[in-house]
Coordinates of C-alpha atoms in Angstrom, one line a residue:
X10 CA -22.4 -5.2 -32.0
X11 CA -22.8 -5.0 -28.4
X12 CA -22.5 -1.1 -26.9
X13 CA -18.8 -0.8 -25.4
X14 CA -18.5 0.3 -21.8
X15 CA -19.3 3.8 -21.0
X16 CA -18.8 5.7 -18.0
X17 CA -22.0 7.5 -17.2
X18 CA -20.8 9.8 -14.7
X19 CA -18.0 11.4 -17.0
X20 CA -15.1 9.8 -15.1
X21 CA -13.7 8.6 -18.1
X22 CA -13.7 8.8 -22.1
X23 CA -15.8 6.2 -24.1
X24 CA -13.7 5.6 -27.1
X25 CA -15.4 4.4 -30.3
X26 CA -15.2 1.1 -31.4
X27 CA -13.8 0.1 -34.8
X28 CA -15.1 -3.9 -36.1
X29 CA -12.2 -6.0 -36.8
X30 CA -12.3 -8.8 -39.5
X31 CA -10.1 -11.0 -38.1
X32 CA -11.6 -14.3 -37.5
X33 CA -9.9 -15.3 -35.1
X34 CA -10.8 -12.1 -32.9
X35 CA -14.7 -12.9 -32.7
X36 CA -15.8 -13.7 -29.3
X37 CA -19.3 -14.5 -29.5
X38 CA -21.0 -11.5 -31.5
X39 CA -18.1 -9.1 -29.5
X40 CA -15.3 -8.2 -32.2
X41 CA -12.1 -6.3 -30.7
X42 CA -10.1 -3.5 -32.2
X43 CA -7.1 -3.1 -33.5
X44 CA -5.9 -6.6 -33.5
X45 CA -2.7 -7.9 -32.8
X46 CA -0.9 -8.3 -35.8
X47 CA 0.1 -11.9 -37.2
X48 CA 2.2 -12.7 -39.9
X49 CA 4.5 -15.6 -40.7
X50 CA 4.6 -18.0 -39.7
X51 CA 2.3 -17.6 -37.1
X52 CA -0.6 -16.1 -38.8
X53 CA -2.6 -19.2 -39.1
X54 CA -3.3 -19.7 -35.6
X55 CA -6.3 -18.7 -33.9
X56 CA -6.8 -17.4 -30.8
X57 CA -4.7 -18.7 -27.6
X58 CA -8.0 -20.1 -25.3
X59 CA -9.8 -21.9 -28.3
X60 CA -6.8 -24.5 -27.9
X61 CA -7.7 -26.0 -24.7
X62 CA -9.6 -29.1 -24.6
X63 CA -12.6 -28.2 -22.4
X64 CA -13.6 -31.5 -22.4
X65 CA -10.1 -32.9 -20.6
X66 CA -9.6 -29.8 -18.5
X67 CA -12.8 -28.4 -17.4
X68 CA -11.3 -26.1 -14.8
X69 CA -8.3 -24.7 -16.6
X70 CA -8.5 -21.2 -17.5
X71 CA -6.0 -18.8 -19.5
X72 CA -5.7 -15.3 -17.9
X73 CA -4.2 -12.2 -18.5
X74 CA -2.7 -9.4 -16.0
X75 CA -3.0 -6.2 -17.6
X76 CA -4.1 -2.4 -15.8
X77 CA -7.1 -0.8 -15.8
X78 CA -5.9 2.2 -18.0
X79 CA -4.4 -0.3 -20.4
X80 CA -8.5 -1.7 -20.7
X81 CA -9.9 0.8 -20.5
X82 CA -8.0 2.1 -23.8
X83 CA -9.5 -0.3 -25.6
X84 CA -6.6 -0.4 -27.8
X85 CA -4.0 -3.5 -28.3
X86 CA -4.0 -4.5 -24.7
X87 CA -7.6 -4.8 -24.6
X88 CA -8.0 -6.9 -28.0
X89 CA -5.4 -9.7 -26.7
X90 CA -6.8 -9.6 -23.6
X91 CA -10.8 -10.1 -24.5
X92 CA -10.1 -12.4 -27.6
X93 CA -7.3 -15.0 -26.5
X94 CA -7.6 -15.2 -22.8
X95 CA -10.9 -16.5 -20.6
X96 CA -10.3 -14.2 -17.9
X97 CA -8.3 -10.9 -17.0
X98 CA -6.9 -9.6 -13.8
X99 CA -6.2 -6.2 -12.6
X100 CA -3.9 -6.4 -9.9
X101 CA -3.6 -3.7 -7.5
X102 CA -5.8 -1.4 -10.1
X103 CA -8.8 -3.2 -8.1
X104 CA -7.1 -3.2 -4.7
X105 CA -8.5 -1.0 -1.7
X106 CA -5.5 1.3 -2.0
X107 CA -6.9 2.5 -5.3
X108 CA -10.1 2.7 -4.6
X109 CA -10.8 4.4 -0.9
X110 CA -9.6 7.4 0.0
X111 CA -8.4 8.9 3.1
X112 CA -11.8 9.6 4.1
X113 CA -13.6 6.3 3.5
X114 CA -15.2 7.6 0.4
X115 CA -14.7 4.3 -2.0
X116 CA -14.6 4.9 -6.1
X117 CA -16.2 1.9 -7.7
X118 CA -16.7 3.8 -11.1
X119 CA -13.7 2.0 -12.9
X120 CA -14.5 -1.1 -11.5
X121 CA -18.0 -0.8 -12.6
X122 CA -17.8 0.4 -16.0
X123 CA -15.2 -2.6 -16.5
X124 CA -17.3 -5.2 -15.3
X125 CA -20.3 -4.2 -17.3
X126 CA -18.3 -4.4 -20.2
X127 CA -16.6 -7.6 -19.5
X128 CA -19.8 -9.3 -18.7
X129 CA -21.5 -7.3 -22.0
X130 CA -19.4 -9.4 -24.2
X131 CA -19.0 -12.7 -22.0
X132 CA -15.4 -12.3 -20.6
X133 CA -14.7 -12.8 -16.8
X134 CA -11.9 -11.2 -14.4
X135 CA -10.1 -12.5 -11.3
X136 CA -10.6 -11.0 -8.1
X137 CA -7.5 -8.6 -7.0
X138 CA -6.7 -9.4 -2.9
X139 CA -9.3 -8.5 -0.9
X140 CA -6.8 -8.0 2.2
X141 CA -3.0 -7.4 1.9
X142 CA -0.1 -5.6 3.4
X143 CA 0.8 -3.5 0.7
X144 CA -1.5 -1.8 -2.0
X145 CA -3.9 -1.2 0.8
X146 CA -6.4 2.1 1.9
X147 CA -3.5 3.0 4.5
X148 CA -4.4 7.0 4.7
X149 CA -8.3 5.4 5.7
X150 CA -7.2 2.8 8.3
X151 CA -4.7 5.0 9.9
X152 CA -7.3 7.8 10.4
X153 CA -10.2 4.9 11.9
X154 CA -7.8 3.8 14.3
X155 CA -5.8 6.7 14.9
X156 CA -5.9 7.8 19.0
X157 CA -9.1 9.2 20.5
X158 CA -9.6 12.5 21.7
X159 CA -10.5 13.1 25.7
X160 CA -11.1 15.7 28.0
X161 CA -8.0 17.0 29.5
X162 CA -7.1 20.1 31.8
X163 CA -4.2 22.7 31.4
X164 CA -1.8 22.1 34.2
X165 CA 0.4 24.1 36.1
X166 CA 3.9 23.5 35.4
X167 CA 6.5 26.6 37.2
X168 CA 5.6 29.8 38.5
X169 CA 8.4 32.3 39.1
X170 CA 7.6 35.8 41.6
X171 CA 10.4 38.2 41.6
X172 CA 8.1 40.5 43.7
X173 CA 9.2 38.5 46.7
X174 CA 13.1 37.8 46.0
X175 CA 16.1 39.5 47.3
X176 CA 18.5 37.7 44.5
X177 CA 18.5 36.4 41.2
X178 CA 20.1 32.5 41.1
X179 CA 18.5 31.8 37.6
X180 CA 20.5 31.6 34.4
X181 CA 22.3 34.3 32.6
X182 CA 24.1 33.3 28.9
X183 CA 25.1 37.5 28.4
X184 CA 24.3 40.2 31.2
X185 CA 24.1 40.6 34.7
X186 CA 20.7 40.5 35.6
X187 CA 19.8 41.9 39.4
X188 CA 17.0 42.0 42.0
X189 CA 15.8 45.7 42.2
X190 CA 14.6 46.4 45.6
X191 CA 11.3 48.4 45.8
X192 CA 11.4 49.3 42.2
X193 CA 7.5 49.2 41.8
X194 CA 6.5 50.5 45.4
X195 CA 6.6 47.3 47.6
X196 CA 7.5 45.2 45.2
X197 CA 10.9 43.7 43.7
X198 CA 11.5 43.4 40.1
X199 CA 14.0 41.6 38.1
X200 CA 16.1 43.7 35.8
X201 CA 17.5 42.9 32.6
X202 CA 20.4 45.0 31.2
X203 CA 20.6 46.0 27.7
X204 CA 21.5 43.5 24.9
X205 CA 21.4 40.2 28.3
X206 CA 20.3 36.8 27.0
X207 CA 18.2 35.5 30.0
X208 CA 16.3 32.6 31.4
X209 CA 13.4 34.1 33.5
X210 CA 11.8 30.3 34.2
X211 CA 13.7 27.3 33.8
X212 CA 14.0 23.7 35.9
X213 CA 10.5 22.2 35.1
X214 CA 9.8 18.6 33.1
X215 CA 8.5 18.9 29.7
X216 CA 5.6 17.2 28.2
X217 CA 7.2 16.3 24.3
X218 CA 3.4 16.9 23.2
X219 CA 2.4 18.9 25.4
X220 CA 1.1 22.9 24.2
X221 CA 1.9 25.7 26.2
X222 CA 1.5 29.2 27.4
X223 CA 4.0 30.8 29.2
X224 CA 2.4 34.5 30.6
X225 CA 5.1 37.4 31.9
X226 CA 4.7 40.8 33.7
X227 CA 7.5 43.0 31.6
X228 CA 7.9 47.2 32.2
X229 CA 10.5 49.5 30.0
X230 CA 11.5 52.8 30.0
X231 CA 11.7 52.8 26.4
X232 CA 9.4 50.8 23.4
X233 CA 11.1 47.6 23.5
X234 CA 10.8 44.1 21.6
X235 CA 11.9 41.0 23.2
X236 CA 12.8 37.6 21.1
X237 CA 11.7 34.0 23.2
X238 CA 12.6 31.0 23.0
X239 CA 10.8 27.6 24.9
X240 CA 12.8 24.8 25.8
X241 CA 15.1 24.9 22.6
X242 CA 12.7 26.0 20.6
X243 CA 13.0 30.0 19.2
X244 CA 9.4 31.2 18.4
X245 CA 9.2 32.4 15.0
X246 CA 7.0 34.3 12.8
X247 CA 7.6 32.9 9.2
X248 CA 11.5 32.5 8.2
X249 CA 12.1 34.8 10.9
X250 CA 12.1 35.8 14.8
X251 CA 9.0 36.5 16.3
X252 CA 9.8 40.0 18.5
X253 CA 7.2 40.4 21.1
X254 CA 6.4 44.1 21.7
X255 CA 6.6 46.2 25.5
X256 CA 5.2 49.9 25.5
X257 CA 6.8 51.8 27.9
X258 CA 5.4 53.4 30.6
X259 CA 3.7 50.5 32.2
X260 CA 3.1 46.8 33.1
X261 CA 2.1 45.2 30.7
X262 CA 1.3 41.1 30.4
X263 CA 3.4 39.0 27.4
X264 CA 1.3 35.9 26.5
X265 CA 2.6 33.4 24.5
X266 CA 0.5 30.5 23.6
X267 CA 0.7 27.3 21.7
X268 CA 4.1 26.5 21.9
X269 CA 6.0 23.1 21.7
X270 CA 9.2 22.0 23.4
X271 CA 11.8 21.3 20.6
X272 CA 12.5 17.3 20.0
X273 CA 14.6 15.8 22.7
X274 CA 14.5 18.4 25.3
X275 CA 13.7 17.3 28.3
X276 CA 14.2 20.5 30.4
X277 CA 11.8 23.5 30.4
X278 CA 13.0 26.9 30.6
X279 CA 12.3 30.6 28.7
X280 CA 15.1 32.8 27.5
X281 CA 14.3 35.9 26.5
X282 CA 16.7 38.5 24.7
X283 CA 17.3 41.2 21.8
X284 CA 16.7 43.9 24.6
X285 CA 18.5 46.7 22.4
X286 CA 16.8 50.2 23.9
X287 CA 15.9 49.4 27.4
X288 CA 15.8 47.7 30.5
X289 CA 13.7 45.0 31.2
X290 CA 11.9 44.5 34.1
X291 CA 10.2 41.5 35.2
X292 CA 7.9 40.7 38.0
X293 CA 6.6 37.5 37.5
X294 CA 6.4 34.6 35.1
X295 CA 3.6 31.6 34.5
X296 CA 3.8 28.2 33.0
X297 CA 1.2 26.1 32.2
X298 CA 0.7 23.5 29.6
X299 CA -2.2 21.4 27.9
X300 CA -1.3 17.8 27.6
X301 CA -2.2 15.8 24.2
X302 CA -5.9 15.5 24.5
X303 CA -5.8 12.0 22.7
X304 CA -5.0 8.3 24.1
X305 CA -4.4 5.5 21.6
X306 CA -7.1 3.1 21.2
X307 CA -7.5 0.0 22.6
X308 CA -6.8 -3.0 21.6
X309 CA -9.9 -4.1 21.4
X310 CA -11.4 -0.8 20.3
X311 CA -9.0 -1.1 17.2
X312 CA -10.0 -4.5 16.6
X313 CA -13.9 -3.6 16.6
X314 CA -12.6 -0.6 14.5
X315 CA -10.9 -3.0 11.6
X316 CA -14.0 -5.0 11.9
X317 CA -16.1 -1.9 10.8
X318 CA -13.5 -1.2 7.9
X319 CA -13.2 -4.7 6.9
X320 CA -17.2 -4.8 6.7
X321 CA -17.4 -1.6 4.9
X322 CA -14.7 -2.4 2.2
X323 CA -16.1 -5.6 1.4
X324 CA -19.9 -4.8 1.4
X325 CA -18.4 -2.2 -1.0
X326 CA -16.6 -4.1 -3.1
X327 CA -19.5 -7.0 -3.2
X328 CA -21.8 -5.1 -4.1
X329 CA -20.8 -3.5 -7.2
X330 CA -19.5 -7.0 -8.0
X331 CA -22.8 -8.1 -8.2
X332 CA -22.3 -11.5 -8.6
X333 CA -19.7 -11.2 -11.2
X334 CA -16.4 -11.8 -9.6
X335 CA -16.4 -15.4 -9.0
X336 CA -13.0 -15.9 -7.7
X337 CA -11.0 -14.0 -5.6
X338 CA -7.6 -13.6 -3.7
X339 CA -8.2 -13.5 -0.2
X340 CA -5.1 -13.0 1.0
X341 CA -2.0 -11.9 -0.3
X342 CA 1.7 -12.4 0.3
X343 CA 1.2 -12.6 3.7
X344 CA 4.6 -14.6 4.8
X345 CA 7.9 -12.5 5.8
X346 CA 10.9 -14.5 4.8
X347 CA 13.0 -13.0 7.0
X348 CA 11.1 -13.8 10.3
X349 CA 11.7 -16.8 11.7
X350 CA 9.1 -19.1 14.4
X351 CA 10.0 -20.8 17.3
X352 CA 9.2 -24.0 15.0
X353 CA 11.2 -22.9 12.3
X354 CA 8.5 -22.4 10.4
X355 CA 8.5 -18.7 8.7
X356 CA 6.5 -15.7 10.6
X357 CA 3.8 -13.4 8.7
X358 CA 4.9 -9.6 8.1
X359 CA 4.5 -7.8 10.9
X360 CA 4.8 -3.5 11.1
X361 CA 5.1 -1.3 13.5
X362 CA 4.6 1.6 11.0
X363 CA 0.9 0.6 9.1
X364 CA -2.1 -1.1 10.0
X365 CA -1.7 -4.8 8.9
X366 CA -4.9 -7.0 9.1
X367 CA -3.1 -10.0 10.9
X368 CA -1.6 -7.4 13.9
X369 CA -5.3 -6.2 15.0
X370 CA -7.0 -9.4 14.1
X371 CA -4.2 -11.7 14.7
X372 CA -1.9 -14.3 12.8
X373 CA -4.1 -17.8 13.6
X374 CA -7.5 -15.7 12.7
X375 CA -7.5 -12.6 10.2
X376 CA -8.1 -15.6 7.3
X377 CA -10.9 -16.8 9.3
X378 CA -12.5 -13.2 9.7
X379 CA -11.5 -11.9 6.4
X380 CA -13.0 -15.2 4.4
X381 CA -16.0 -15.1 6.9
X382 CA -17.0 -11.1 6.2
X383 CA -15.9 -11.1 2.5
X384 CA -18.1 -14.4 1.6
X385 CA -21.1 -12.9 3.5
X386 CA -21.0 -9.9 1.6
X387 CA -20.7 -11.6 -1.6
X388 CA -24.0 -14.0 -0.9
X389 CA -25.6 -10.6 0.3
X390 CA -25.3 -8.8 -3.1
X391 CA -26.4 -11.5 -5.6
X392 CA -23.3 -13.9 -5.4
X393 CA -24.0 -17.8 -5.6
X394 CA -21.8 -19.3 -2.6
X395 CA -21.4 -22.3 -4.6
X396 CA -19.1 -20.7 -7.0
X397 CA -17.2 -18.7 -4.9
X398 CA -13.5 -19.4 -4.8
X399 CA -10.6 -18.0 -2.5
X400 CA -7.2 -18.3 -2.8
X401 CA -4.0 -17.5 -0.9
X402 CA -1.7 -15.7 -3.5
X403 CA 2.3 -15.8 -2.4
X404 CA 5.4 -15.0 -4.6
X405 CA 9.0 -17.4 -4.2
X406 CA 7.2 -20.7 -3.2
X407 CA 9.8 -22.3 -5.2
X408 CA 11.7 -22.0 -2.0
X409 CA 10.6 -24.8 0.2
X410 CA 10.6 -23.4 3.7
X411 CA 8.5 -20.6 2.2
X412 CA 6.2 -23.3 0.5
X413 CA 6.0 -25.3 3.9
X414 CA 5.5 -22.0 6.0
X415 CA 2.4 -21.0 4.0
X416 CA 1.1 -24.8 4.4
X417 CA 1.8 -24.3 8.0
X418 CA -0.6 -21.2 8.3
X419 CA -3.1 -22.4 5.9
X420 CA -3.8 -25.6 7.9
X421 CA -3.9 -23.5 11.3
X422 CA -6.7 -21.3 8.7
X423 CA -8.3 -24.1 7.8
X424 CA -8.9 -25.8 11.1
X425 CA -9.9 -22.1 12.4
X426 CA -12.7 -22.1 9.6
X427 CA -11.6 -19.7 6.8
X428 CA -12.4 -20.8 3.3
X429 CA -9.5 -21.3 1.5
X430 CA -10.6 -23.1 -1.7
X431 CA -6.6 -22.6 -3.7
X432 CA -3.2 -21.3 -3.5
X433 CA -2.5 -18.6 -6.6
X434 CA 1.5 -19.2 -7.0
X435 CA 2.8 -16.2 -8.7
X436 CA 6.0 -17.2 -10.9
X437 CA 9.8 -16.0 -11.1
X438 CA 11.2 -17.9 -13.4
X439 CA 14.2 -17.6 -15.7
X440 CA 15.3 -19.8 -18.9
X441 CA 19.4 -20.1 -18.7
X442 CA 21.4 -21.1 -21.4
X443 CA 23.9 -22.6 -18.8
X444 CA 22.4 -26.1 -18.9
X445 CA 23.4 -26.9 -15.3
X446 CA 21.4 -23.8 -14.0
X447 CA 18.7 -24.6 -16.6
X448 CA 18.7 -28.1 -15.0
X449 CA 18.7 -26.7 -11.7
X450 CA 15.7 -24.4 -12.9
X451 CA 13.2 -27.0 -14.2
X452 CA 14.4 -29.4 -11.2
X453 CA 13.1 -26.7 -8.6
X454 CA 10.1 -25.8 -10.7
X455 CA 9.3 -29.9 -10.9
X456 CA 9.4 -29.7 -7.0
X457 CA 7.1 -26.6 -6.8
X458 CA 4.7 -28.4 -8.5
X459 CA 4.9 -31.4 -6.4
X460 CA 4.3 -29.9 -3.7
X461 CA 1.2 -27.7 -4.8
X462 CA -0.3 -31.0 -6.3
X463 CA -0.1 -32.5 -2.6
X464 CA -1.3 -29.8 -0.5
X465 CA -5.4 -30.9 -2.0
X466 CA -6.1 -27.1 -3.0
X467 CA -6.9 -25.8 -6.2
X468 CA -3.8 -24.1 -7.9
X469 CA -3.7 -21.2 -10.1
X470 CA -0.1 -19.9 -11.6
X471 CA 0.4 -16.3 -12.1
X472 CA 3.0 -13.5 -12.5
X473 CA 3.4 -16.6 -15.1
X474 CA 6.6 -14.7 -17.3
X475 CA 9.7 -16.0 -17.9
X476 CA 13.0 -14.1 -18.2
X477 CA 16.1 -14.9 -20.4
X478 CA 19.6 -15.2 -19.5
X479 CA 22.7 -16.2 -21.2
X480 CA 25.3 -18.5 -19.7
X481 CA 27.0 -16.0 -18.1
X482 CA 23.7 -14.9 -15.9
X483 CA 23.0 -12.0 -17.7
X484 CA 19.5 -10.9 -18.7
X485 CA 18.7 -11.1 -22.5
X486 CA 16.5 -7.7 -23.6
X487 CA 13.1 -8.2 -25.7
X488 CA 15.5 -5.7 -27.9
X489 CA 19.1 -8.2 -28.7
X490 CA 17.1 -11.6 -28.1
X491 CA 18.2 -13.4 -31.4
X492 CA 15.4 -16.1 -32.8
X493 CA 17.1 -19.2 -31.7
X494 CA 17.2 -17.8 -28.1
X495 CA 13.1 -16.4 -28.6
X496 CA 12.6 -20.3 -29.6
X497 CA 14.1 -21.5 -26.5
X498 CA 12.6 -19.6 -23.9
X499 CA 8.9 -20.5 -26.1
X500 CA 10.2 -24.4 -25.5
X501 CA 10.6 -23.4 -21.7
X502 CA 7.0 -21.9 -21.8
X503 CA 5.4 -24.6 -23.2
X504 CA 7.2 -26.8 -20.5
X505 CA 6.0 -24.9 -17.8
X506 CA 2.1 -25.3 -19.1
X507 CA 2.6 -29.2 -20.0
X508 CA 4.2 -29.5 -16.7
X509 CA 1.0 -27.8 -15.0
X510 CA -1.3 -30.0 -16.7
X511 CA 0.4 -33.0 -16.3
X512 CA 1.7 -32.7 -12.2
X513 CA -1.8 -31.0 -11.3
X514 CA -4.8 -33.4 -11.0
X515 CA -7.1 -31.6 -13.7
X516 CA -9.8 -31.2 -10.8
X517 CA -7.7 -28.9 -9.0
X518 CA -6.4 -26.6 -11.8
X519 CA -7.4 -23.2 -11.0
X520 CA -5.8 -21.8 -14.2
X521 CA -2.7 -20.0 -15.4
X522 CA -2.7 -16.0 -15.8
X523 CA 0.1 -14.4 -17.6
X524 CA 2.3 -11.3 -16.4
X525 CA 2.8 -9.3 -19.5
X526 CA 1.2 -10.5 -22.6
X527 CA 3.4 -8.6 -24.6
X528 CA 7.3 -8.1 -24.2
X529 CA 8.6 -5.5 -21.7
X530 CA 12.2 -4.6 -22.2
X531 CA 12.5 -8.3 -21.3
X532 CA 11.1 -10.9 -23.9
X533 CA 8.6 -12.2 -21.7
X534 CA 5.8 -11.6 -24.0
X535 CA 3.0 -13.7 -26.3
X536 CA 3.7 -10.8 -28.5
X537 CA 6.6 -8.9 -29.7
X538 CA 6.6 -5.1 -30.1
X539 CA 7.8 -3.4 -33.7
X540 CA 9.6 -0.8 -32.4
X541 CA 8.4 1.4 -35.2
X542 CA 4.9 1.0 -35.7
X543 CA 4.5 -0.4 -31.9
X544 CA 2.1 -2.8 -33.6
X545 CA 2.4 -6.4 -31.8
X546 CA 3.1 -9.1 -33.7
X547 CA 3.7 -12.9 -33.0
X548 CA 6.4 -14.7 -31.5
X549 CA 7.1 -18.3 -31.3
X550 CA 5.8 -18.1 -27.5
X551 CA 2.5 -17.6 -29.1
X552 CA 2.3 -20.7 -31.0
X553 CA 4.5 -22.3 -27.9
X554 CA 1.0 -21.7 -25.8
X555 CA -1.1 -23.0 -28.5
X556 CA 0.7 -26.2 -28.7
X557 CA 1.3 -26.8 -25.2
X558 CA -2.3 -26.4 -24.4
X559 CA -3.8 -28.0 -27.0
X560 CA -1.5 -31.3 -25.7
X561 CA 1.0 -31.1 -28.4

């Protein structure tokens, strides 16, 4: 028995590994447990994969979508997975978003530990997208090409001297506040009653990001505390108002520092108020402000700063990969089908919001440069270019202006140099029991393989699970789906895999991964699950597989 995958920096939990006797669970001198459970009248059937005829369809593969944790169990998930399907894929488990932090620092250990034991007992996996919208190490890019900090200097925004006035025009919400003649010597003062509310600077633009320090020259008769407030914004300290402090007796200088105008005001000024035991006196009052010491980056410092990340990721992700990883999505659901070309032909997703590989790089070329980096760094760490495969992976290509948009941007790929070997459809298909939707349904699924048959590129099917709706439209649960109606939507399976291997030329078959190999609460699955033991056990979509691939 070959030693199950360990993680050897404590990561994770090795689980012990129990030998199953089930013949059809042997894979080589690998045996999974527990096994899925078969009874009748499926319990004579071996494993899905043995029934496809190598010899007829070299390149067609049987794969399974399942999640890291699931694998890593090394429970049920696992033992369908390694004994009845060629390859796995891990979905957005694998993806950048789940494996770099917001600092750059990258977490292979999963990955690792997964692919030692999927080459240990001769399995392979599919290659989650190397570059997508979503799913991706957001926190990480937004911090490489967030703005760059500069030099700046504090600039001088309103100074106001009430040693030289002979009347107060500023702004007075409560109290009459005067011009005292003389009051300090030679010098006039501003005085503030009692209990005023008073603007002692005001009229001057305000910088929205701007930090400031307003600086005042206050006197009282009395110990006094004054409450501020900056261009709409009341300082606080905690849940409450800050109250700066005046000792009587003398001048004394009121700093406040580091303040921001509130959001939306565009007018400076500073009230002060909560005078409660004395006069205040003012003689003069300072604004200043630092700007935001930061400018964006640009453009092309953003694009040589993607380039870096794009680099890093995939050297990365290469390396651990060793080799192992043979095929890949490249790209993934990169169309918007709301946005609209001047041809008519549909946009790719655009954001304002996140970092998107197409904005820096740009629409005609991020394939080119993301093909170009990731297949360098997969012939730099032990990778054999001659097997390596890319795909383009898009959802709803059953709708044909979304099927001729992404044949629109994969020629302008193409002819721009990216290596685009296949196009991974990923399903959403239903089985109706309305026979004109049902017609409707296999009609538009014919098409959708007619078309990926003509565009020359290898073709792959995932997301590959099929739903179950009465005639009425309404979704049929894995829970109420009666036998006759399990039988059905196993003849609608085995359809869909006949129709694959009939429509598309057997050199450009890719392979077909399935969503859920069990049922979810929709019966989607190869196996059922007993809702009291939560044991799987086979339903007539398993043997539907067996028979379809095996030509039958």
């Amino acid at each position: 028995m070959n030693t199950l995958f360990r993680n050897i920096s404590l990561l994770l939990a090795a689980g012990a590994l129990v030998v199953s006797c089930a013949d059809y669970n042997e894979t080589n001198n690998f045996s999974a447990d527990p096994d899925p459970s078969y009874v009748e009248p499926y319990k004579d059937l071996n494993a899905v994969k043995s029934y496809i005829n190598r010899e007829q369809y070299p390149n067609l593969t049987l794969g399974a979508m399942l999640k890291v944790s699931e694998f890593n169990k090394q429970e049920l998930a696992h033992a369908a997975a390694m004994t009845n399907f060629d390859n796995v894929a891990f979905g957005t488990s694998l993806m950048s978003g789940a494996i770099i932090n917001e600092k750059g620092v990258m977490n292979f250990l999963d990955m690792k530990d997964l692919l030692d034991h999927v080459q240990e007992i001769g399995g392979e996996v599919f290659g989650s997208p190397i570059a997508a919208n979503a799913n991706q190490a957001d926190a990480w890019l937004n911090m490489l090409t967030a703005p760059i900090e500069i030099a700046v200097d504090p600039i001088h925004d309103k100074t106001v001297d009430y040693t030289t006035m002979e009347e107060f025009t500023g702004t007075a919400l409560r109290g009459k506040p005067k011009i005292v003649k003389n009051y300090d010597g030679n010098k006039n003062a501003l005085s503030i009653p009692k209990k005023s509310e008073v603007y002692i600077v005001e009229d001057f633009p305000v910088d929205p990001l701007g930090s400031y320090t307003i600086t005042f020259w206050a006197k009282v008769d009395k110990d006094e505390t004054v409450i501020c407030t900056f261009a709409d914004n009341k300082i606080m300290e905690g849940d409450k108002d800050k109250k700066f402090p005046i000792k009587a007796g003398k001048w004394q200088k009121v700093v406040i520092e580091s303040v921001k105008p509130a959001e939306n005001c565009t007018d400076g000024y500073l009230l002060l108020e909560g005078n409660l035991n004395s006069i205040l006196y003012i003689q003069k009052v300072e604004v200043i402000h630092m700007p935001d010491n930061h400018r964006p980056q640009t453009a092309q410092e953003k694009k040589d700063t993607i380039n870096y990340a794009l680099n890093a990721w995939c050297d990365g992700l290469m390396k651990i990969n060793a080799g192992r990883i043979k095929s890949f999505d490249l790209i993934d659901e990169a169309i918007d089908p709301k946005a609209e070309l001047e041809s008519g032909m549909l946009d790719l997703k655009h954001s304002t919001d996140k970092i998107f590989w197409q904005d820096i790089l740009g629409s005609e070329n991020y394939a080119p440069v993301i093909s170009k980096v990731a297949k360098a760094s997969y012939e730099k760490f032990e990778g054999d270019p001659a097997q390596l495969k890319f795909f383009i992976s898009e959802t709803g290509l059953e709708d044909q202006k979304k099927f001729e948009s992404l044949k629109y941007w994969i020629n302008i790929w193409d002819k721009n140099g990216a290596k685009i070997d296949g196009i991974n459809a990923k399903l959403n298909l239903t089985y109706s029991e309305d026979k004109a939707t049902q017609d409707a349904n296999v009609a538009t699924l014919n098409k959708l393989f007619e078309n990926l048959a003509a565009t020359g590129k290898l073709i792959r099917l995932s997301n590959f699970d099929i739903k179950y709706q009465d005639a009425e439209g309404a979704n049929v649960s894995a829970s109420d789906i009666k036998d006759a109606q399990r039988q059905q939507l196993a003849d609608y399976y085995a359809y869909v895999i006949k129709s694959y291997m009939t429509k598309i030329p057997h050199d450009k078959q890719a392979g077909i991964c399935k969503g859920n190999m069990a049922d979810t609460s929709d019966p989607v699955g190869l196996w059922a699950v007993d809702s009291k033991s939560k044991d799987w056990v086979r339903t007539a979509t398993y043997k539907a597989f067996c028979d379809a691939l095996s030509g039958q």
